[in-house]
Amino acid sequence: MSEIESLKGQLDSLQTAALVAFAQAEDLSALQQLRVHYLGKKGALTEVLKGVGKLPPAERPVIGQYVNQTKAALTQALELSEAELAVKGKALRIEAERLDITLSGRKQAVGALHPVQQGLDEITAIFAQMGFAVAEGPEIEDEFHNFDALNIPPEHPARAMHDTFFLKDLHSDSGEPMLLRTHTSPVQIRTMKRFLAEHGEPPLAVVAPGRVYRCDYDVTHSPMFHQVEVFKVDRDVSMAHLKGVLQHFLSTYFEKEVGIRLRPHYFPFTEPSAEVDISCVFCAAKGCRICKGSGWIEVLGSGMIHPNVLRSVGIDGDEFSGFAFGLGVERLVMLKKGIPDLRLFFENDVRFLRRMGVSK
Ligand SMILES: [Zn+2]
């Protein structure tokens, strides 16, 4: 074979290989590499051209024309592949960025008030509508406000019944250990003192919601729970006022006319004292498991404020009288919503909270 035929053969096979490679290129960067490999300054075509110098001068123009044809064919094929890959790349990008607007959106979970907080708000609002002013007090108390001022002196057995959490490292100004309040009744003392300092004498009517603490835990007891303290002091306040306020409150809260019954009881801070029952809201007082067949359910403790309590804040018990009662918020919410176990309130099981209709 002559030298020129050999060169033409090399150019033919180079062109065939290049066209196949261009057609199979996956993307534009692969194609760019092929361009360098075949048409670059140190590429395959340049390599073949080195053989041209060995040809006799008369044959060089012939092979020159052949080389130009090969180069043109490669360039044209490259541009074609480039155009195809550009279109394909755009299509891929569009596909990757495609949004399915028929997919439904992600639902935002909206938080809501806990059933106990709902109950607190509801109960407080009923008293606020009756004209009671809302007051709050500290959860860390001293023995004076939590016990002494409420007619529970140091040796009184009621202190033991309160299962108090004492804060051994915290002391009051008089050196006694501080404690977590066991009831909202100390707010009575603090509010009466503040009110007298500002206004000189009663009347005052107050509702005081808040957290209280006792060292106790079972189906009906939690170490932290909520109470609402309600009291009114004025001239000529009687048990009849107490009963009227209770009747209105309990019927409003349970959204039905409930019967109420006052049973004589003992509390150190009221005299006389009464436990308050309502006609069973589950069986219409016919008798069921929850009211243990009696038709009545105990809901709170109440009474006329003990003269010693009035005296501890400087109110003349001969001139003024008052009623007070304290109710457990969890207990009332359990009765209203039919919740069997107090602990459900504090376990934060979302299934329970959803059922209470307070979480979406
Ligand atoms: Zn019943």
CSV table of C-alpha atoms and ligand atoms in Angstrom, one decimal:
chain,number,residue,atom,x,y,z
A,1,MET,CA,0.0,0.0,0.0
A,2,SER,CA,1.3,3.5,-0.9
A,3,GLU,CA,2.0,6.0,1.8
A,4,ILE,CA,-1.0,8.2,0.7
A,5,GLU,CA,-3.4,5.3,0.8
A,6,SER,CA,-2.2,4.4,4.3
A,7,LEU,CA,-2.8,8.0,5.5
A,8,LYS,CA,-6.3,8.0,3.9
A,9,GLY,CA,-7.1,4.7,5.7
A,10,GLN,CA,-6.0,6.2,9.0
A,11,LEU,CA,-8.1,9.2,8.5
A,12,ASP,CA,-11.1,7.1,7.5
A,13,SER,CA,-10.9,4.9,10.6
A,14,LEU,CA,-10.3,8.0,12.8
A,15,GLN,CA,-13.5,9.6,11.4
A,16,THR,CA,-15.5,6.4,11.9
A,17,ALA,CA,-14.4,6.1,15.5
A,18,ALA,CA,-15.0,9.8,16.2
A,19,LEU,CA,-18.5,9.8,14.8
A,20,VAL,CA,-19.5,6.8,16.9
A,21,ALA,CA,-18.0,8.4,20.0
A,22,PHE,CA,-19.7,11.7,19.4
A,23,ALA,CA,-23.1,10.0,19.0
A,24,GLN,CA,-22.6,8.1,22.2
A,25,ALA,CA,-21.5,11.0,24.3
A,26,GLU,CA,-23.6,11.2,27.5
A,27,ASP,CA,-23.5,14.9,28.0
A,28,LEU,CA,-21.8,18.2,26.9
A,29,SER,CA,-18.7,17.8,29.1
A,30,ALA,CA,-18.0,14.3,27.7
A,31,LEU,CA,-18.4,15.8,24.2
A,32,GLN,CA,-16.0,18.6,25.0
A,33,GLN,CA,-13.4,15.9,26.0
A,34,LEU,CA,-13.9,14.1,22.7
A,35,ARG,CA,-13.4,17.4,20.8
A,36,VAL,CA,-10.0,17.8,22.5
A,37,HIS,CA,-9.2,14.2,21.9
A,38,TYR,CA,-9.8,14.3,18.1
A,39,LEU,CA,-9.5,17.9,17.1
A,40,GLY,CA,-7.3,19.4,19.8
A,41,LYS,CA,-3.8,20.7,19.1
A,42,LYS,CA,-2.3,17.5,20.4
A,43,GLY,CA,-5.3,15.4,19.2
A,44,ALA,CA,-5.6,12.3,17.0
A,45,LEU,CA,-6.0,14.3,13.8
A,46,THR,CA,-2.8,16.3,14.4
A,47,GLU,CA,-1.1,13.0,15.0
A,48,VAL,CA,-2.1,11.7,11.6
A,49,LEU,CA,-1.0,14.9,9.9
A,50,LYS,CA,2.5,14.3,11.1
A,51,GLY,CA,2.7,11.6,8.4
A,52,VAL,CA,2.0,14.1,5.6
A,53,GLY,CA,5.6,15.4,5.7
A,54,LYS,CA,6.8,12.0,4.5
A,55,LEU,CA,4.8,12.3,1.2
A,56,PRO,CA,6.3,13.5,-2.0
A,57,PRO,CA,5.4,17.2,-2.5
A,58,ALA,CA,3.0,16.5,-5.4
A,59,GLU,CA,0.8,14.3,-3.3
A,60,ARG,CA,0.5,16.7,-0.3
A,61,PRO,CA,-2.3,18.9,-1.7
A,62,VAL,CA,-4.4,15.8,-2.3
A,63,ILE,CA,-4.1,14.6,1.2
A,64,GLY,CA,-4.5,18.2,2.5
A,65,GLN,CA,-8.0,18.3,0.9
A,66,TYR,CA,-8.8,14.9,2.4
A,67,VAL,CA,-7.8,16.1,5.8
A,68,ASN,CA,-10.0,19.1,5.4
A,69,GLN,CA,-13.0,17.0,4.5
A,70,THR,CA,-12.4,14.8,7.5
A,71,LYS,CA,-12.1,17.8,9.8
A,72,ALA,CA,-15.3,19.3,8.4
A,73,ALA,CA,-17.1,16.0,8.9
A,74,LEU,CA,-16.0,15.8,12.5
A,75,THR,CA,-16.9,19.4,13.2
A,76,GLN,CA,-20.3,19.0,11.7
A,77,ALA,CA,-21.0,15.8,13.7
A,78,LEU,CA,-19.8,17.5,16.9
A,79,GLU,CA,-22.1,20.5,16.4
A,80,LEU,CA,-25.0,18.1,15.8
A,81,SER,CA,-24.3,16.1,18.9
A,82,GLU,CA,-23.8,19.3,20.9
A,83,ALA,CA,-27.3,20.6,19.8
A,84,GLU,CA,-28.9,17.3,20.6
A,85,LEU,CA,-27.3,17.1,24.1
A,86,ALA,CA,-28.3,20.7,24.9
A,87,VAL,CA,-31.9,19.9,24.1
A,88,LYS,CA,-31.8,16.6,26.1
A,89,GLY,CA,-30.1,18.4,29.1
A,90,LYS,CA,-32.8,21.1,29.2
A,91,ALA,CA,-35.5,18.4,29.1
A,92,LEU,CA,-33.9,16.6,31.9
A,93,ARG,CA,-33.6,19.8,34.0
A,94,ILE,CA,-37.2,20.6,33.4
A,95,GLU,CA,-38.2,17.1,34.4
A,96,ALA,CA,-36.1,17.3,37.6
A,97,GLU,CA,-37.7,20.6,38.5
A,98,ARG,CA,-41.2,19.5,37.8
A,99,LEU,CA,-43.8,20.4,40.5
A,100,ASP,CA,-46.8,18.2,41.0
A,101,ILE,CA,-49.3,20.9,41.8
A,102,THR,CA,-52.0,18.2,42.3
A,103,LEU,CA,-50.3,16.9,45.5
A,104,SER,CA,-52.1,18.1,48.6
A,105,GLY,CA,-50.2,20.4,50.9
A,106,ARG,CA,-48.6,19.5,54.2
A,107,LYS,CA,-51.0,20.2,57.1
A,108,GLN,CA,-49.6,22.5,59.8
A,109,ALA,CA,-50.3,21.2,63.3
A,110,VAL,CA,-51.8,24.0,65.3
A,111,GLY,CA,-51.3,23.9,69.0
A,112,ALA,CA,-54.1,24.7,71.4
A,113,LEU,CA,-54.9,25.1,75.1
A,114,HIS,CA,-54.5,22.1,77.4
A,115,PRO,CA,-57.8,20.9,78.8
A,116,VAL,CA,-56.8,22.0,82.3
A,117,GLN,CA,-55.9,25.5,81.1
A,118,GLN,CA,-59.3,25.6,79.3
A,119,GLY,CA,-61.0,24.6,82.5
A,120,LEU,CA,-59.1,27.3,84.5
A,121,ASP,CA,-60.0,29.9,82.0
A,122,GLU,CA,-63.6,28.8,81.9
A,123,ILE,CA,-64.0,28.7,85.7
A,124,THR,CA,-62.3,32.0,86.2
A,125,ALA,CA,-64.4,33.7,83.5
A,126,ILE,CA,-67.7,32.6,85.2
A,127,PHE,CA,-66.6,34.3,88.5
A,128,ALA,CA,-65.3,37.3,86.6
A,129,GLN,CA,-68.7,37.7,85.0
A,130,MET,CA,-70.3,37.7,88.5
A,131,GLY,CA,-68.0,40.6,89.5
A,132,PHE,CA,-65.1,38.8,91.2
A,133,ALA,CA,-61.7,40.4,90.6
A,134,VAL,CA,-59.0,38.0,89.4
A,135,ALA,CA,-55.9,37.8,91.7
A,136,GLU,CA,-52.8,35.7,91.7
A,137,GLY,CA,-50.1,34.9,94.3
A,138,PRO,CA,-46.7,33.3,94.5
A,139,GLU,CA,-46.3,29.5,94.3
A,140,ILE,CA,-43.4,29.6,96.7
A,141,GLU,CA,-44.9,30.6,100.0
A,142,ASP,CA,-43.9,31.0,103.7
A,143,GLU,CA,-45.6,29.1,106.5
A,144,PHE,CA,-47.4,32.2,107.7
A,145,HIS,CA,-49.4,32.7,104.5
A,146,ASN,CA,-49.8,29.0,103.7
A,147,PHE,CA,-50.7,27.9,107.3
A,148,ASP,CA,-50.6,30.3,110.3
A,149,ALA,CA,-52.7,33.1,108.8
A,150,LEU,CA,-55.3,30.5,107.7
A,151,ASN,CA,-55.8,29.4,111.3
A,152,ILE,CA,-53.5,26.3,110.9
A,153,PRO,CA,-51.0,26.8,113.8
A,154,PRO,CA,-47.7,24.8,113.8
A,155,GLU,CA,-49.1,21.8,115.8
A,156,HIS,CA,-52.3,21.6,113.9
A,157,PRO,CA,-53.0,18.1,112.4
A,158,ALA,CA,-54.1,19.7,109.2
A,159,ARG,CA,-50.5,20.6,108.4
A,160,ALA,CA,-49.6,16.9,108.3
A,161,MET,CA,-52.5,16.2,106.0
A,162,HIS,CA,-51.2,18.7,103.4
A,163,ASP,CA,-48.1,16.6,102.5
A,164,THR,CA,-46.1,19.7,102.0
A,165,PHE,CA,-43.0,20.1,99.9
A,166,PHE,CA,-40.6,22.2,102.0
A,167,LEU,CA,-37.7,24.1,100.3
A,168,LYS,CA,-35.0,23.4,102.8
A,169,ASP,CA,-32.5,25.9,101.2
A,170,LEU,CA,-34.9,28.8,101.1
A,171,HIS,CA,-35.9,30.7,104.2
A,172,SER,CA,-38.4,33.6,104.9
A,173,ASP,CA,-37.2,36.8,106.6
A,174,SER,CA,-38.2,35.3,109.9
A,175,GLY,CA,-36.0,32.3,109.2
A,176,GLU,CA,-38.7,29.6,108.6
A,177,PRO,CA,-38.3,27.3,105.6
A,178,MET,CA,-40.2,28.3,102.5
A,179,LEU,CA,-42.6,25.8,100.9
A,180,LEU,CA,-44.5,25.1,97.7
A,181,ARG,CA,-48.1,26.3,98.5
A,182,THR,CA,-50.4,23.4,99.2
A,183,HIS,CA,-53.5,25.4,98.2
A,184,THR,CA,-54.5,28.8,96.7
A,185,SER,CA,-55.9,30.0,100.1
A,186,PRO,CA,-52.7,32.0,100.8
A,187,VAL,CA,-53.8,34.3,98.0
A,188,GLN,CA,-56.8,35.1,100.2
A,189,ILE,CA,-54.5,36.5,102.9
A,190,ARG,CA,-52.2,38.4,100.5
A,191,THR,CA,-55.1,39.9,98.5
A,192,MET,CA,-57.0,40.9,101.7
A,193,LYS,CA,-53.8,42.6,103.1
A,194,ARG,CA,-53.1,44.4,99.9
A,195,PHE,CA,-56.7,45.5,99.4
A,196,LEU,CA,-57.0,46.8,103.0
A,197,ALA,CA,-53.7,48.8,102.5
A,198,GLU,CA,-55.2,50.4,99.4
A,199,HIS,CA,-58.9,50.8,100.3
A,200,GLY,CA,-59.0,50.7,104.1
A,201,GLU,CA,-61.9,48.2,104.4
A,202,PRO,CA,-64.0,45.6,102.5
A,203,PRO,CA,-66.1,44.9,100.4
A,204,LEU,CA,-63.9,42.7,98.1
A,205,ALA,CA,-64.7,39.7,96.0
A,206,VAL,CA,-61.9,37.8,94.5
A,207,VAL,CA,-61.2,34.7,92.3
A,208,ALA,CA,-57.7,33.3,92.5
A,209,PRO,CA,-56.7,30.6,90.0
A,210,GLY,CA,-53.3,28.8,90.2
A,211,ARG,CA,-51.0,25.8,90.7
A,212,VAL,CA,-50.6,24.1,94.0
A,213,TYR,CA,-48.3,21.3,95.2
A,214,ARG,CA,-48.7,18.2,97.4
A,215,CYS,CA,-46.5,15.2,97.8
A,216,ASP,CA,-49.0,12.7,96.5
A,217,TYR,CA,-49.5,10.7,93.3
A,218,ASP,CA,-52.2,8.2,92.2
A,219,VAL,CA,-55.3,7.9,90.1
A,220,THR,CA,-56.9,11.0,91.7
A,221,HIS,CA,-53.8,12.8,93.0
A,222,SER,CA,-50.9,14.6,91.3
A,223,PRO,CA,-48.0,16.3,93.0
A,224,MET,CA,-48.9,19.5,91.0
A,225,PHE,CA,-52.5,20.4,90.4
A,226,HIS,CA,-54.7,23.5,90.0
A,227,GLN,CA,-57.1,25.2,92.3
A,228,VAL,CA,-59.4,28.2,92.1
A,229,GLU,CA,-59.9,30.0,95.4
A,230,VAL,CA,-63.0,32.2,95.6
A,231,PHE,CA,-63.9,34.5,98.4
A,232,LYS,CA,-66.0,37.5,99.3
A,233,VAL,CA,-65.9,39.8,102.4
A,234,ASP,CA,-68.5,42.4,103.1
A,235,ARG,CA,-71.0,43.4,105.8
A,236,ASP,CA,-73.7,40.8,106.3
A,237,VAL,CA,-72.4,38.1,104.0
A,238,SER,CA,-74.1,34.8,104.9
A,239,MET,CA,-74.2,31.1,103.9
A,240,ALA,CA,-77.1,32.1,101.6
A,241,HIS,CA,-74.8,34.2,99.5
A,242,LEU,CA,-72.3,31.3,99.4
A,243,LYS,CA,-75.0,28.9,98.3
A,244,GLY,CA,-76.3,31.3,95.6
A,245,VAL,CA,-72.9,31.8,94.1
A,246,LEU,CA,-72.2,28.1,94.1
A,247,GLN,CA,-75.5,27.3,92.5
A,248,HIS,CA,-75.0,29.8,89.8
A,249,PHE,CA,-71.4,28.8,89.2
A,250,LEU,CA,-71.9,25.0,89.1
A,251,SER,CA,-75.0,25.2,86.8
A,252,THR,CA,-73.1,27.5,84.5
A,253,TYR,CA,-70.0,25.4,84.4
A,254,PHE,CA,-71.8,22.1,83.8
A,255,GLU,CA,-74.2,23.8,81.4
A,256,LYS,CA,-77.3,22.3,83.1
A,257,GLU,CA,-79.3,22.9,86.2
A,258,VAL,CA,-77.5,20.9,88.9
A,259,GLY,CA,-78.8,20.2,92.4
A,260,ILE,CA,-76.4,21.2,95.2
A,261,ARG,CA,-76.1,19.9,98.8
A,262,LEU,CA,-74.0,21.3,101.6
A,263,ARG,CA,-72.7,18.8,104.1
A,264,PRO,CA,-71.3,20.0,107.4
A,265,HIS,CA,-67.5,19.5,107.5
A,266,TYR,CA,-64.4,20.8,109.2
A,267,PHE,CA,-61.8,23.1,107.7
A,268,PRO,CA,-59.5,25.2,109.9
A,269,PHE,CA,-60.0,28.4,107.9
A,270,THR,CA,-63.8,28.4,107.7
A,271,GLU,CA,-66.5,28.3,110.4
A,272,PRO,CA,-69.0,26.9,109.7
A,273,SER,CA,-67.6,24.7,107.0
A,274,ALA,CA,-69.4,22.6,104.4
A,275,GLU,CA,-68.4,20.2,101.7
A,276,VAL,CA,-70.4,20.8,98.5
A,277,ASP,CA,-72.0,18.0,96.5
A,278,ILE,CA,-73.7,18.3,93.1
A,279,SER,CA,-76.4,16.0,91.8
A,280,CYS,CA,-74.6,13.4,89.7
A,281,VAL,CA,-74.1,14.7,86.2
A,282,PHE,CA,-73.7,11.2,84.8
A,283,CYS,CA,-76.9,9.6,85.9
A,284,ALA,CA,-79.2,12.6,86.7
A,285,ALA,CA,-78.9,11.7,90.4
A,286,LYS,CA,-80.4,8.2,89.8
A,287,GLY,CA,-77.2,6.5,91.1
A,288,CYS,CA,-74.4,5.1,89.1
A,289,ARG,CA,-70.8,3.8,89.4
A,290,ILE,CA,-69.3,7.3,89.5
A,291,CYS,CA,-71.5,8.6,92.3
A,292,LYS,CA,-71.3,5.1,93.9
A,293,GLY,CA,-75.0,4.8,93.7
A,294,SER,CA,-75.7,7.9,95.9
A,295,GLY,CA,-76.7,10.3,93.1
A,296,TRP,CA,-74.3,12.9,94.6
A,297,ILE,CA,-70.7,13.9,93.7
A,298,GLU,CA,-68.5,15.9,96.0
A,299,VAL,CA,-67.0,18.8,94.2
A,300,LEU,CA,-65.4,21.3,96.6
A,301,GLY,CA,-65.0,22.6,100.2
A,302,SER,CA,-66.5,25.8,101.4
A,303,GLY,CA,-67.5,27.8,104.4
A,304,MET,CA,-67.7,31.2,106.2
A,305,ILE,CA,-64.2,32.7,106.6
A,306,HIS,CA,-63.0,31.9,110.2
A,307,PRO,CA,-62.9,35.1,112.4
A,308,ASN,CA,-59.2,34.2,113.1
A,309,VAL,CA,-58.4,34.5,109.4
A,310,LEU,CA,-60.1,37.9,109.1
A,311,ARG,CA,-58.3,38.9,112.3
A,312,SER,CA,-54.9,37.8,110.9
A,313,VAL,CA,-55.2,40.5,108.2
A,314,GLY,CA,-56.8,43.1,110.4
A,315,ILE,CA,-60.4,42.9,109.4
A,316,ASP,CA,-63.0,43.3,112.3
A,317,GLY,CA,-64.9,40.0,112.3
A,318,ASP,CA,-67.8,41.6,114.3
A,319,GLU,CA,-68.4,44.1,111.5
A,320,PHE,CA,-67.5,42.0,108.4
A,321,SER,CA,-68.1,38.5,107.4
A,322,GLY,CA,-67.1,36.5,104.3
A,323,PHE,CA,-67.4,33.2,102.5
A,324,ALA,CA,-64.7,31.3,100.8
A,325,PHE,CA,-64.3,28.1,98.8
A,326,GLY,CA,-61.6,26.3,96.9
A,327,LEU,CA,-62.1,23.9,94.1
A,328,GLY,CA,-59.9,21.5,92.2
A,329,VAL,CA,-59.8,22.3,88.5
A,330,GLU,CA,-58.7,18.9,87.4
A,331,ARG,CA,-61.6,17.3,89.3
A,332,LEU,CA,-64.2,19.6,87.7
A,333,VAL,CA,-62.7,19.1,84.2
A,334,MET,CA,-62.7,15.3,84.8
A,335,LEU,CA,-66.4,15.4,85.8
A,336,LYS,CA,-67.4,17.6,82.9
A,337,LYS,CA,-65.5,15.7,80.2
A,338,GLY,CA,-65.9,12.2,81.7
A,339,ILE,CA,-62.1,11.7,82.1
A,340,PRO,CA,-61.4,8.6,84.4
A,341,ASP,CA,-57.8,9.1,85.4
A,342,LEU,CA,-56.2,12.4,86.6
A,343,ARG,CA,-52.8,11.3,85.3
A,344,LEU,CA,-54.0,11.6,81.7
A,345,PHE,CA,-53.7,15.4,82.1
A,346,PHE,CA,-50.0,15.2,82.7
A,347,GLU,CA,-48.8,12.4,80.4
A,348,ASN,CA,-49.3,14.6,77.3
A,349,ASP,CA,-50.5,11.7,75.1
A,350,VAL,CA,-51.4,13.4,71.9
A,351,ARG,CA,-54.3,10.9,71.3
A,352,PHE,CA,-55.9,12.0,74.6
A,353,LEU,CA,-55.3,15.7,73.8
A,354,ARG,CA,-56.8,15.3,70.3
A,355,ARG,CA,-59.9,13.6,71.8
A,356,MET,CA,-60.3,16.6,74.2
A,357,GLY,CA,-60.5,18.7,71.0
A,358,VAL,CA,-57.6,20.9,71.8
A,359,SER,CA,-55.0,19.7,69.4
A,360,LYS,CA,-55.3,19.4,65.6
B,1,ZN,ZN,-74.3,9.0,89.2
